[in-house]
């Protein structure tokens, strides 16, 4: 795109904010609610965009940007918007939940840019906070690149938040905090006056310009004729190749999560199904499938088109749109009655969740639940409910309805989404996706304001906490849920019973009882162990097992009730097995963050989890 003048070489992506609240309209852009998953996703995404084929880290293929720094996960909820929101975050939650993905982007991914967000954190706009920008991103993490504002962020904290009295002061605070580039015109209009007023010296501007131009140099902007550079021959012929289109289909397949599957439901046999009823407002959509911040698709395959490629179908939207003010219940039930199986493609789209629009509840909109329930009641064969959305829903009514035999969540699956959905429904592909976020009951949002940033529960106030790591209430589905057409079993093959942490002879914990010790470099070096798992596919279908390794630390420092240590995906033919290895770094993986934001290794009994398998491990001095 750059080579034909249609794009630049700096891409303000990925969004690695934690999907803290299920109502957030931009949760669809993120990798989910878990800090480790978001960290791995962010650094891998960055490497994929930036790394050159020769592996020279001083050069950039394109420049990525990790956003939105930090504790940004509210857009517009019940009159509270991102331009005025002050995220009150504890030091513990900041270092335990919100910061790890950004740290990984910079330290592990070597990202070229970080974008500061609109919101304030503890009373300071992030784009004007020298501790967050110069102190952490550039000072502690050693960013090799530039820091950019979200678009008009400096203008926002002057005009909307009234953080400074004058625009010149706002410009000076941003640059002195460590901002290098302003998306918008505010710094261009007011920086010169800030210098003349003595609020800013030219050396600070020089640092910012240096960081910006260094990135351009790493991108090769000054290396002469672009067509003679390593990627100069790429052009329109390299877009929409068959290989790339198949990759879109494979990405969609891997992202589909099977949440419910009654015996005898999925996969459907394409030879046994003479007529398939396809019903729902998202059953024949195109643009809905590509979500937001979307590219231009090569072509679309809608769910209806994907299913029709294998069997004869009848189709009814059931509602005029996803809001579903009035459902076509009579027509839909009649159609389901005469079909061998029914696929309901429901959910939402950008009209109900997007940037600048958060949801206020977790229910399928309008008469969608009525339509689903009545169709299921009338159907004579399997009923498959497909949810297309970015966020989760309280679909307890469907989960607990025996007539609804299968449930799939497909996210916004991209241009080939319909083909991928059909691949899973007809068994051409064995699903292996897992939920990246918890699906809460409606009662959760009735009692938890979106503005409460606390991750940890507070029983004295009836506050249940957030995400699978801390939430103490009932769930509809939880992080990591997802089924397969195969049955996988896990057997622990190798794991230690005990780990000892070396301490200095005069350490206080040698003479008095300690619940934890600081995870400092000198005692953490080479402190690691291996876990080996034997994984068996006991089913007849080939498939991939997505393996999550969790741990539960001792109950100290309000630690998580469960925390993700690592994950692997292993492909197994039917009736076969494999050995999967995890390397656990004690201080990095088994540590927790205390109330002051210090990383500690808890002493005592830790429990490792893989599915229903549990293993106790004693950590001692």
Coordinates of C-alpha atoms in Angstrom, one line a residue:
X1 CA 0.0 0.0 0.0
X2 CA 2.9 2.4 0.8
X3 CA 4.6 1.5 -2.5
X4 CA 1.5 2.7 -4.5
X5 CA 0.9 5.8 -2.4
X6 CA -2.1 4.6 -0.4
X7 CA -0.6 4.2 3.1
X8 CA 2.3 5.2 5.3
X9 CA 4.7 2.9 7.2
X10 CA 3.6 3.7 10.7
X11 CA 0.6 1.7 12.0
X12 CA -1.1 2.7 15.3
X13 CA -1.8 -0.9 16.3
X14 CA -2.2 -3.1 18.3
X15 CA -4.8 -2.2 21.0
X16 CA -3.6 -4.1 24.0
X17 CA -5.8 -2.6 26.7
X18 CA -7.2 -5.2 29.2
X19 CA -10.9 -6.1 28.4
X20 CA -11.7 -5.2 32.0
X21 CA -15.5 -4.7 31.7
X22 CA -17.8 -6.7 29.4
X23 CA -19.7 -3.5 28.3
X24 CA -16.6 -1.8 26.7
X25 CA -17.3 -1.0 23.1
X26 CA -13.7 -1.4 22.1
X27 CA -13.1 -4.7 23.8
X28 CA -13.5 -6.2 20.3
X29 CA -10.2 -4.7 19.3
X30 CA -8.2 -6.3 22.2
X31 CA -6.8 -9.8 22.9
X32 CA -9.0 -10.1 26.0
X33 CA -8.9 -9.9 29.8
X34 CA -5.7 -11.7 30.7
X35 CA -2.4 -9.7 31.2
X36 CA -0.2 -12.6 30.1
X37 CA -2.2 -13.4 27.0
X38 CA -2.3 -9.7 26.1
X39 CA 1.4 -9.4 26.6
X40 CA 2.2 -12.4 24.4
X41 CA -0.2 -11.2 21.8
X42 CA 1.1 -7.6 21.8
X43 CA 4.8 -8.5 21.5
X44 CA 4.1 -11.1 18.8
X45 CA 1.9 -8.7 16.9
X46 CA 4.6 -6.1 17.0
X47 CA 7.3 -8.5 15.8
X48 CA 5.1 -9.6 13.0
X49 CA 4.7 -6.0 11.7
X50 CA 8.2 -4.7 12.4
X51 CA 10.8 -7.4 12.0
X52 CA 12.7 -7.5 8.7
X53 CA 13.6 -10.6 6.9
X54 CA 17.3 -10.2 7.7
X55 CA 16.6 -9.9 11.4
X56 CA 18.3 -6.5 11.8
X57 CA 16.5 -5.0 14.9
X58 CA 17.8 -1.5 14.0
X59 CA 15.6 -1.6 10.9
X60 CA 11.8 -1.6 10.7
X61 CA 9.6 -3.1 8.0
X62 CA 6.7 -1.0 9.4
X63 CA 6.5 0.7 12.7
X64 CA 3.9 -0.6 15.2
X65 CA 2.3 1.3 18.1
X66 CA 1.0 -0.2 21.3
X67 CA -2.1 1.6 22.6
X68 CA -3.8 3.1 24.6
X69 CA -1.4 3.8 27.5
X70 CA -2.8 3.2 30.1
X71 CA -5.8 1.9 32.1
X72 CA -8.0 2.9 29.2
X73 CA -11.2 0.8 28.9
X74 CA -14.2 3.1 29.0
X75 CA -15.5 5.0 26.0
X76 CA -19.0 6.3 26.7
X77 CA -21.1 4.8 29.4
X78 CA -24.2 6.4 30.9
X79 CA -22.9 9.9 30.2
X80 CA -19.3 9.2 31.4
X81 CA -16.9 9.5 28.4
X82 CA -13.2 8.9 27.8
X83 CA -12.4 12.6 27.4
X84 CA -13.3 13.4 31.0
X85 CA -12.9 10.0 32.8
X86 CA -10.4 9.8 35.7
X87 CA -9.4 6.2 36.1
X88 CA -8.6 5.7 39.8
X89 CA -6.2 2.8 39.9
X90 CA -4.4 1.2 42.8
X91 CA -0.6 0.7 42.4
X92 CA -1.2 -3.0 42.7
X93 CA -3.7 -3.2 39.9
X94 CA -1.6 -0.9 37.7
X95 CA 1.5 -3.1 37.9
X96 CA -0.4 -6.4 38.1
X97 CA -3.0 -5.9 35.4
X98 CA -2.8 -2.8 33.3
X99 CA 0.9 -2.3 32.7
X100 CA 2.2 -5.8 31.8
X101 CA 1.0 -5.8 28.1
X102 CA 2.7 -2.4 27.5
X103 CA 5.9 -3.5 29.2
X104 CA 6.0 -6.6 27.1
X105 CA 5.4 -4.6 23.9
X106 CA 8.4 -2.4 24.7
X107 CA 10.8 -4.8 26.4
X108 CA 10.0 -8.1 24.5
X109 CA 8.5 -6.7 21.2
X110 CA 10.9 -3.7 20.8
X111 CA 7.9 -1.6 19.6
X112 CA 8.6 1.6 17.7
X113 CA 5.8 3.6 19.4
X114 CA 3.5 3.8 22.4
X115 CA 0.3 5.9 22.3
X116 CA -0.9 7.6 25.4
X117 CA -4.7 7.7 26.1
X118 CA -7.4 10.3 26.5
X119 CA -8.3 9.5 30.1
X120 CA -6.6 10.6 33.3
X121 CA -5.1 8.1 35.7
X122 CA -5.3 9.1 39.3
X123 CA -5.9 12.8 38.4
X124 CA -3.3 13.2 35.7
X125 CA -3.8 13.0 31.9
X126 CA -1.6 10.1 30.7
X127 CA -0.2 12.3 28.0
X128 CA 1.0 14.9 30.6
X129 CA 2.3 12.5 33.2
X130 CA 6.1 12.4 33.3
X131 CA 6.2 9.4 35.6
X132 CA 4.2 7.3 33.1
X133 CA 5.9 8.5 29.9
X134 CA 9.5 9.6 30.5
X135 CA 9.8 7.7 33.8
X136 CA 8.3 4.3 32.8
X137 CA 8.2 3.9 29.0
X138 CA 11.4 5.6 28.2
X139 CA 13.2 5.3 31.5
X140 CA 12.4 1.9 33.0
X141 CA 11.5 0.1 29.8
X142 CA 13.9 1.8 27.4
X143 CA 11.6 2.5 24.5
X144 CA 13.5 2.8 21.2
X145 CA 11.0 4.9 19.4
X146 CA 8.5 7.7 19.9
X147 CA 5.6 8.4 22.2
X148 CA 2.4 9.7 20.4
X149 CA -0.8 11.1 21.7
X150 CA -4.2 9.6 20.9
X151 CA -5.7 12.1 18.4
X152 CA -6.2 15.5 20.0
X153 CA -5.4 14.2 23.5
X154 CA -3.5 17.3 24.4
X155 CA -6.4 19.5 23.2
X156 CA -8.7 17.2 25.3
X157 CA -6.9 17.7 28.6
X158 CA -6.8 21.4 28.0
X159 CA -10.4 22.0 26.7
X160 CA -12.3 19.1 28.2
X161 CA -10.5 18.3 31.4
X162 CA -9.3 21.9 32.1
X163 CA -6.0 20.4 33.4
X164 CA -4.0 23.6 32.6
X165 CA -5.0 27.3 32.5
X166 CA -3.4 28.0 29.2
X167 CA -2.8 26.1 25.9
X168 CA 0.9 27.0 26.1
X169 CA 1.1 25.3 29.5
X170 CA -0.7 22.2 28.1
X171 CA 1.8 22.0 25.2
X172 CA 4.7 22.4 27.6
X173 CA 3.5 19.7 30.0
X174 CA 3.0 17.2 27.2
X175 CA 6.5 17.6 25.8
X176 CA 8.2 17.8 29.2
X177 CA 6.3 14.6 30.2
X178 CA 7.9 12.8 27.2
X179 CA 5.4 13.1 24.4
X180 CA 7.2 13.2 21.0
X181 CA 4.4 13.4 18.5
X182 CA 0.9 15.0 18.8
X183 CA -1.8 13.4 16.6
X184 CA -3.6 16.7 15.8
X185 CA -2.7 20.3 15.5
X186 CA -2.5 21.5 19.2
X187 CA 1.3 21.3 19.6
X188 CA 1.8 22.9 16.2
X189 CA -0.3 25.8 17.2
X190 CA 1.0 26.4 20.8
X191 CA 4.5 25.0 21.2
X192 CA 6.3 28.1 19.9
X193 CA 4.4 30.3 22.3
X194 CA 5.3 27.9 25.1
X195 CA 9.0 28.4 24.4
X196 CA 8.6 32.2 24.2
X197 CA 6.8 32.1 27.5
X198 CA 9.7 30.3 29.1
X199 CA 7.6 27.2 29.8
X200 CA 9.7 25.0 27.6
X201 CA 13.2 25.0 26.2
X202 CA 14.3 24.0 22.7
X203 CA 16.3 21.1 23.9
X204 CA 13.1 19.3 25.0
X205 CA 11.7 19.8 21.5
X206 CA 15.0 18.6 20.0
X207 CA 14.6 15.3 21.9
X208 CA 11.1 14.7 20.6
X209 CA 12.1 15.5 17.0
X210 CA 15.1 13.2 17.3
X211 CA 12.9 10.3 18.5
X212 CA 10.5 10.9 15.6
X213 CA 13.2 11.2 12.9
X214 CA 15.1 8.2 14.3
X215 CA 12.0 6.1 13.6
X216 CA 11.8 7.4 10.0
X217 CA 15.4 6.5 9.5
X218 CA 14.8 3.0 10.8
X219 CA 12.0 2.7 8.3
X220 CA 14.3 3.7 5.4
X221 CA 12.6 7.0 4.5
X222 CA 16.0 8.5 3.7
X223 CA 17.5 5.6 1.9
X224 CA 16.7 6.6 -1.6
X225 CA 14.4 5.1 -4.2
X226 CA 11.7 3.1 -2.3
X227 CA 11.4 0.6 -5.1
X228 CA 15.0 -0.4 -4.6
X229 CA 14.6 -1.1 -0.9
X230 CA 14.0 -4.7 0.4
X231 CA 10.2 -4.5 0.2
X232 CA 10.0 -2.1 -2.8
X233 CA 8.7 -4.6 -5.2
X234 CA 5.5 -5.4 -3.3
X235 CA 2.3 -4.1 -4.8
X236 CA -1.4 -4.8 -5.5
X237 CA -0.5 -8.2 -7.0
X238 CA 0.6 -9.3 -3.6
X239 CA -2.8 -8.5 -2.0
X240 CA -5.6 -11.0 -2.1
X241 CA -3.5 -13.9 -3.2
X242 CA -5.0 -17.3 -2.7
X243 CA -2.6 -17.9 0.1
X244 CA -3.7 -14.8 1.9
X245 CA -7.3 -15.5 1.5
X246 CA -6.9 -19.0 2.9
X247 CA -5.0 -17.4 5.9
X248 CA -8.1 -15.2 6.5
X249 CA -10.2 -18.4 6.6
X250 CA -7.8 -20.2 8.8
X251 CA -7.7 -17.3 11.3
X252 CA -11.4 -17.3 11.4
X253 CA -11.6 -21.0 12.0
X254 CA -9.1 -20.8 14.8
X255 CA -11.0 -18.0 16.5
X256 CA -14.4 -19.8 16.7
X257 CA -15.3 -21.0 20.2
X258 CA -17.6 -24.0 20.7
X259 CA -19.4 -23.2 24.0
X260 CA -22.0 -26.0 24.0
X261 CA -22.5 -29.2 22.1
X262 CA -25.0 -31.8 23.0
X263 CA -24.2 -35.3 21.9
X264 CA -25.5 -35.9 18.4
X265 CA -25.6 -32.2 17.5
X266 CA -22.3 -30.9 15.9
X267 CA -20.7 -31.6 13.6
X268 CA -23.7 -31.9 11.2
X269 CA -23.4 -34.4 8.3
X270 CA -23.6 -32.5 5.0
X271 CA -25.0 -35.7 3.4
X272 CA -27.7 -36.3 6.0
X273 CA -29.0 -32.7 5.9
X274 CA -31.4 -32.2 3.1
X275 CA -32.6 -28.8 4.2
X276 CA -30.9 -26.4 6.6
X277 CA -32.8 -23.4 8.0
X278 CA -30.6 -20.3 8.4
X279 CA -32.2 -17.6 10.5
X280 CA -31.0 -14.4 12.1
X281 CA -30.1 -10.8 11.6
X282 CA -26.4 -11.7 11.2
X283 CA -26.9 -14.7 9.0
X284 CA -26.2 -12.9 5.7
X285 CA -24.1 -9.9 6.8
X286 CA -20.9 -8.8 5.2
X287 CA -19.4 -5.7 6.7
X288 CA -20.4 -6.7 10.2
X289 CA -18.0 -9.6 10.0
X290 CA -14.9 -7.3 9.8
X291 CA -15.6 -5.3 12.9
X292 CA -14.0 -1.9 13.4
X293 CA -10.6 -0.5 12.3
X294 CA -11.1 -2.8 9.4
X295 CA -9.3 -3.1 6.1
X296 CA -10.8 -3.6 2.6
X297 CA -11.7 -7.2 2.2
X298 CA -10.9 -9.1 -0.9
X299 CA -14.4 -10.6 -0.9
X300 CA -17.0 -11.7 1.6
X301 CA -18.4 -15.1 2.4
X302 CA -21.4 -14.6 4.6
X303 CA -22.6 -17.3 7.0
X304 CA -25.5 -18.1 4.7
X305 CA -23.2 -18.4 1.7
X306 CA -20.8 -20.6 3.6
X307 CA -23.5 -23.0 4.7
X308 CA -25.2 -23.0 1.3
X309 CA -21.9 -24.2 -0.2
X310 CA -22.5 -27.6 1.5
X311 CA -26.2 -28.1 1.8
X312 CA -29.6 -26.7 0.5
X313 CA -30.7 -23.8 2.7
X314 CA -33.7 -21.7 3.4
X315 CA -33.1 -18.2 4.9
X316 CA -34.9 -15.6 7.0
X317 CA -33.3 -12.6 8.7
X318 CA -35.8 -12.9 11.5
X319 CA -35.3 -9.2 12.4
X320 CA -34.8 -6.2 10.3
X321 CA -31.5 -5.4 12.2
X322 CA -29.6 -6.6 15.3
X323 CA -31.7 -4.3 17.5
X324 CA -34.6 -6.6 16.6
X325 CA -37.5 -4.4 17.6
X326 CA -39.9 -6.9 16.1
X327 CA -39.0 -10.5 15.4
X328 CA -40.5 -12.6 12.5
X329 CA -41.4 -15.4 15.0
X330 CA -44.2 -17.1 13.0
X331 CA -42.2 -17.2 9.7
X332 CA -39.1 -18.4 11.5
X333 CA -40.8 -21.2 13.4
X334 CA -42.5 -22.4 10.3
X335 CA -39.1 -22.5 8.5
X336 CA -37.5 -24.4 11.4
X337 CA -40.3 -26.9 11.5
X338 CA -39.7 -28.0 7.9
X339 CA -35.8 -28.2 8.2
X340 CA -33.6 -31.0 9.2
X341 CA -31.5 -28.6 11.3
X342 CA -31.5 -24.9 12.2
X343 CA -28.7 -22.4 12.5
X344 CA -29.5 -19.1 14.2
X345 CA -26.9 -16.4 13.6
X346 CA -27.5 -13.7 16.2
X347 CA -25.5 -11.1 18.1
X348 CA -24.8 -7.5 17.5
X349 CA -22.7 -5.1 15.3
X350 CA -21.0 -1.7 15.4
X351 CA -24.4 0.0 15.9
X352 CA -24.4 -1.4 19.4
X353 CA -20.7 -1.7 20.4
X354 CA -17.9 0.4 19.0
X355 CA -15.4 3.2 19.8
X356 CA -17.3 5.9 21.7
X357 CA -20.2 3.5 22.5
X358 CA -20.2 1.1 25.4
X359 CA -23.1 -1.2 26.1
X360 CA -25.3 -0.8 29.2
X361 CA -26.4 -4.5 29.5
X362 CA -25.4 -8.0 28.6
X363 CA -28.6 -9.3 27.0
X364 CA -29.1 -10.1 23.4
X365 CA -31.0 -7.0 22.1
X366 CA -34.7 -6.6 21.5
X367 CA -36.6 -9.7 20.6
X368 CA -33.6 -11.8 19.7
X369 CA -34.0 -14.1 22.8
X370 CA -37.7 -14.6 21.9
X371 CA -36.8 -15.5 18.4
X372 CA -34.2 -18.0 19.5
X373 CA -36.4 -19.6 22.1
X374 CA -39.5 -20.0 19.8
X375 CA -37.5 -21.3 16.9
X376 CA -35.8 -23.9 19.2
X377 CA -39.1 -24.9 20.5
X378 CA -40.5 -25.5 17.0
X379 CA -37.4 -27.1 15.4
X380 CA -37.4 -30.8 14.8
X381 CA -33.7 -31.2 14.4
X382 CA -30.5 -29.8 16.0
X383 CA -30.5 -26.1 16.8
X384 CA -27.2 -24.3 16.5
X385 CA -26.9 -20.8 18.0
X386 CA -24.1 -18.7 16.5
X387 CA -23.2 -15.4 18.4
X388 CA -21.4 -12.8 16.3
X389 CA -20.1 -10.0 18.6
X390 CA -17.0 -8.5 20.1
X391 CA -18.2 -8.7 23.7
X392 CA -19.9 -11.5 25.7
X393 CA -23.5 -12.0 26.6
X394 CA -25.7 -13.4 29.3
X395 CA -27.1 -16.2 27.2
X396 CA -28.1 -18.4 30.2
X397 CA -31.5 -18.9 28.6
X398 CA -29.8 -20.7 25.6
X399 CA -27.2 -22.5 27.6
X400 CA -29.9 -24.0 29.8
X401 CA -32.3 -24.8 27.0
X402 CA -32.0 -28.5 26.0
X403 CA -33.6 -27.7 22.6
X404 CA -30.6 -25.5 21.7
X405 CA -28.1 -28.2 21.1
X406 CA -25.0 -26.2 20.2
X407 CA -23.6 -22.7 20.8
X408 CA -20.8 -21.0 18.9
X409 CA -19.2 -17.7 19.5
X410 CA -17.4 -16.4 16.4
X411 CA -16.4 -12.9 17.3
X412 CA -16.2 -10.7 14.2
X413 CA -14.6 -13.4 12.1
X414 CA -13.5 -11.4 9.0
X415 CA -14.1 -11.7 5.3
X416 CA -14.1 -15.5 5.3
X417 CA -16.2 -15.8 8.5
X418 CA -19.1 -17.5 6.8
X419 CA -16.8 -20.2 5.2
X420 CA -15.1 -20.7 8.6
X421 CA -18.5 -21.1 10.4
X422 CA -19.6 -23.7 7.9
X423 CA -16.2 -25.5 8.2
X424 CA -16.8 -25.9 11.9
X425 CA -20.6 -26.7 11.7
X426 CA -20.0 -29.5 9.1
X427 CA -16.9 -30.9 10.8
X428 CA -14.4 -29.9 8.1
X429 CA -12.6 -28.2 10.9
X430 CA -12.4 -29.3 14.6
X431 CA -12.8 -26.2 16.8
X432 CA -10.0 -25.3 19.2
X433 CA -10.8 -21.7 20.1
X434 CA -11.1 -20.6 23.7
X435 CA -12.9 -17.5 25.2
X436 CA -10.5 -14.6 25.8
X437 CA -12.9 -13.0 28.3
X438 CA -15.4 -14.0 31.0
X439 CA -19.2 -13.9 30.1
X440 CA -21.0 -12.5 33.1
X441 CA -24.7 -12.7 34.0
X442 CA -26.8 -9.6 33.6
X443 CA -26.8 -9.2 37.4
X444 CA -23.1 -8.3 37.2
X445 CA -23.6 -5.1 35.3
X446 CA -26.7 -4.2 37.4
X447 CA -24.4 -3.9 40.5
X448 CA -21.0 -3.1 39.1
X449 CA -20.4 0.4 37.7
X450 CA -18.1 0.5 34.7
X451 CA -16.2 3.4 36.3
X452 CA -15.0 1.3 39.2
X453 CA -11.4 0.3 38.1
X454 CA -10.7 -2.1 41.0
X455 CA -9.8 -5.5 39.8
X456 CA -10.0 -7.2 43.3
X457 CA -13.2 -7.9 45.1
X458 CA -14.4 -6.0 48.1
X459 CA -16.9 -8.2 50.0
X460 CA -17.6 -5.4 52.5
X461 CA -19.2 -3.4 49.6
X462 CA -20.6 -6.3 47.7
X463 CA -18.1 -5.7 44.9
X464 CA -17.3 -9.1 43.2
X465 CA -14.1 -8.1 41.4
X466 CA -13.3 -8.4 37.7
X467 CA -12.1 -11.0 35.2
X468 CA -11.5 -14.7 36.0
X469 CA -8.4 -13.8 38.1
X470 CA -10.4 -12.0 40.8
X471 CA -14.2 -12.3 40.1
X472 CA -16.0 -14.2 42.8
X473 CA -19.5 -14.4 41.4
X474 CA -21.4 -16.7 39.0
X475 CA -20.4 -16.8 35.4
X476 CA -22.2 -17.8 32.2
X477 CA -18.9 -18.8 30.6
X478 CA -15.4 -18.0 31.8
X479 CA -12.0 -17.2 30.3
X480 CA -10.6 -20.2 28.6
X481 CA -13.8 -22.0 28.0
X482 CA -14.2 -23.8 24.7
X483 CA -15.0 -27.3 23.5
X484 CA -13.7 -29.6 20.7
X485 CA -15.1 -32.5 18.7
X486 CA -12.3 -34.6 20.3
X487 CA -11.8 -35.6 23.9
X488 CA -8.4 -34.6 25.1
X489 CA -6.8 -35.9 28.4
X490 CA -3.8 -34.5 30.2
X491 CA -1.3 -36.4 32.4
X492 CA 1.5 -34.8 34.4
X493 CA 4.7 -36.3 33.2
X494 CA 7.2 -34.1 35.0
X495 CA 6.9 -31.4 37.6
X496 CA 8.8 -30.6 40.9
X497 CA 7.2 -31.0 44.3
X498 CA 9.3 -28.2 45.8
X499 CA 11.3 -25.1 44.8
X500 CA 13.8 -23.4 47.1
X501 CA 14.6 -19.7 46.8
X502 CA 18.1 -18.8 47.8
X503 CA 18.4 -16.0 50.3
X504 CA 21.4 -14.2 51.8
X505 CA 22.6 -15.5 55.2
X506 CA 21.5 -12.4 57.0
X507 CA 18.1 -12.1 55.3
X508 CA 15.3 -11.2 57.7
X509 CA 13.2 -14.2 56.5
X510 CA 15.8 -16.6 57.9
X511 CA 15.0 -15.4 61.4
X512 CA 11.4 -14.5 61.2
X513 CA 8.3 -15.9 59.3
X514 CA 7.7 -14.3 55.9
X515 CA 4.7 -14.7 53.6
X516 CA 6.7 -13.6 50.5
X517 CA 10.1 -12.5 49.4
X518 CA 11.1 -9.8 46.8
X519 CA 11.5 -11.1 43.3
X520 CA 14.9 -9.5 42.8
X521 CA 17.4 -10.3 40.1
X522 CA 20.2 -11.8 42.3
X523 CA 18.0 -14.5 43.8
X524 CA 16.0 -15.1 40.6
X525 CA 18.8 -16.0 38.2
X526 CA 18.4 -19.4 36.8
X527 CA 15.5 -20.2 39.1
X528 CA 13.3 -22.1 36.8
X529 CA 11.8 -25.6 36.2
X530 CA 10.1 -27.6 33.5
X531 CA 6.6 -29.1 33.4
X532 CA 6.0 -31.9 30.9
X533 CA 2.4 -33.0 30.1
X534 CA 1.3 -36.0 28.1
X535 CA -1.7 -35.0 26.0
X536 CA -3.9 -37.6 24.4
X537 CA -6.5 -37.2 21.8
X538 CA -9.0 -39.9 22.7
X539 CA -11.5 -39.0 20.0
X540 CA -11.7 -40.1 16.3
X541 CA -11.3 -36.6 14.9
X542 CA -7.9 -35.0 14.4
X543 CA -7.8 -31.7 16.3
X544 CA -5.9 -29.1 18.1
X545 CA -5.9 -28.9 21.9
X546 CA -5.4 -25.5 23.4
X547 CA -3.6 -26.0 26.7
X548 CA -3.7 -23.4 29.4
X549 CA -1.3 -23.7 32.3
X550 CA -2.7 -21.8 35.3
X551 CA -1.5 -21.4 38.9
X552 CA -3.1 -20.5 42.2
X553 CA -0.7 -18.8 44.5
X554 CA -1.0 -18.7 48.3
X555 CA -3.5 -16.2 49.7
X556 CA -1.1 -13.3 50.3
X557 CA -1.2 -9.7 49.0
X558 CA -4.8 -10.1 47.7
X559 CA -3.3 -12.4 45.0
X560 CA -5.3 -13.7 42.1
X561 CA -7.4 -16.8 42.6
X562 CA -6.0 -18.1 39.4
X563 CA -3.5 -16.8 36.9
X564 CA -2.3 -17.8 33.5
X565 CA 1.3 -19.0 33.3
X566 CA 1.5 -20.1 29.7
X567 CA -0.4 -21.7 26.8
X568 CA 0.3 -24.0 23.9
X569 CA -1.7 -25.4 21.0
X570 CA -0.9 -28.9 19.9
X571 CA -2.2 -30.7 16.8
X572 CA -3.0 -34.4 17.3
X573 CA -4.5 -37.0 15.0
X574 CA -7.3 -39.1 16.4
X575 CA -6.2 -41.7 19.0
X576 CA -2.7 -40.1 19.3
X577 CA -0.6 -38.4 21.9
X578 CA 2.2 -35.9 22.4
X579 CA 4.4 -34.4 25.0
X580 CA 4.0 -30.7 25.8
X581 CA 6.7 -28.8 27.7
X582 CA 6.3 -25.6 29.7
X583 CA 9.3 -23.7 31.2
X584 CA 8.4 -21.9 34.4
X585 CA 10.5 -19.0 35.6
X586 CA 9.8 -18.8 39.3
X587 CA 10.2 -15.1 39.8
X588 CA 8.5 -14.1 36.6
X589 CA 5.7 -16.7 36.5
X590 CA 5.0 -17.6 40.1
X591 CA 5.3 -14.1 41.5
X592 CA 2.5 -11.7 42.5
X593 CA 2.3 -8.0 42.9
X594 CA 1.9 -6.6 46.5
X595 CA -0.2 -3.7 47.6
X596 CA 2.7 -1.3 46.9
X597 CA 3.3 -2.5 43.4
X598 CA 6.4 -4.6 44.2
X599 CA 6.7 -8.0 42.7
X600 CA 7.0 -10.8 45.2
X601 CA 7.3 -14.6 45.3
X602 CA 4.8 -16.0 47.7
X603 CA 6.0 -18.7 50.0
X604 CA 3.9 -21.8 50.6
X605 CA 1.7 -24.0 48.5
X606 CA 1.2 -23.1 44.9
X607 CA -1.3 -25.1 42.8
X608 CA -0.7 -25.6 39.0
X609 CA -3.8 -26.3 36.9
X610 CA -4.3 -27.8 33.4
X611 CA -8.0 -28.4 32.9
X612 CA -9.1 -30.6 35.7
X613 CA -5.5 -31.7 36.5
X614 CA -4.0 -30.1 39.6
X615 CA -0.4 -30.3 41.0
X616 CA 0.7 -28.8 44.3
X617 CA 4.1 -27.2 44.5
X618 CA 5.8 -25.9 47.7
X619 CA 7.9 -22.7 47.4
X620 CA 10.2 -22.2 50.3
X621 CA 13.4 -20.6 51.3

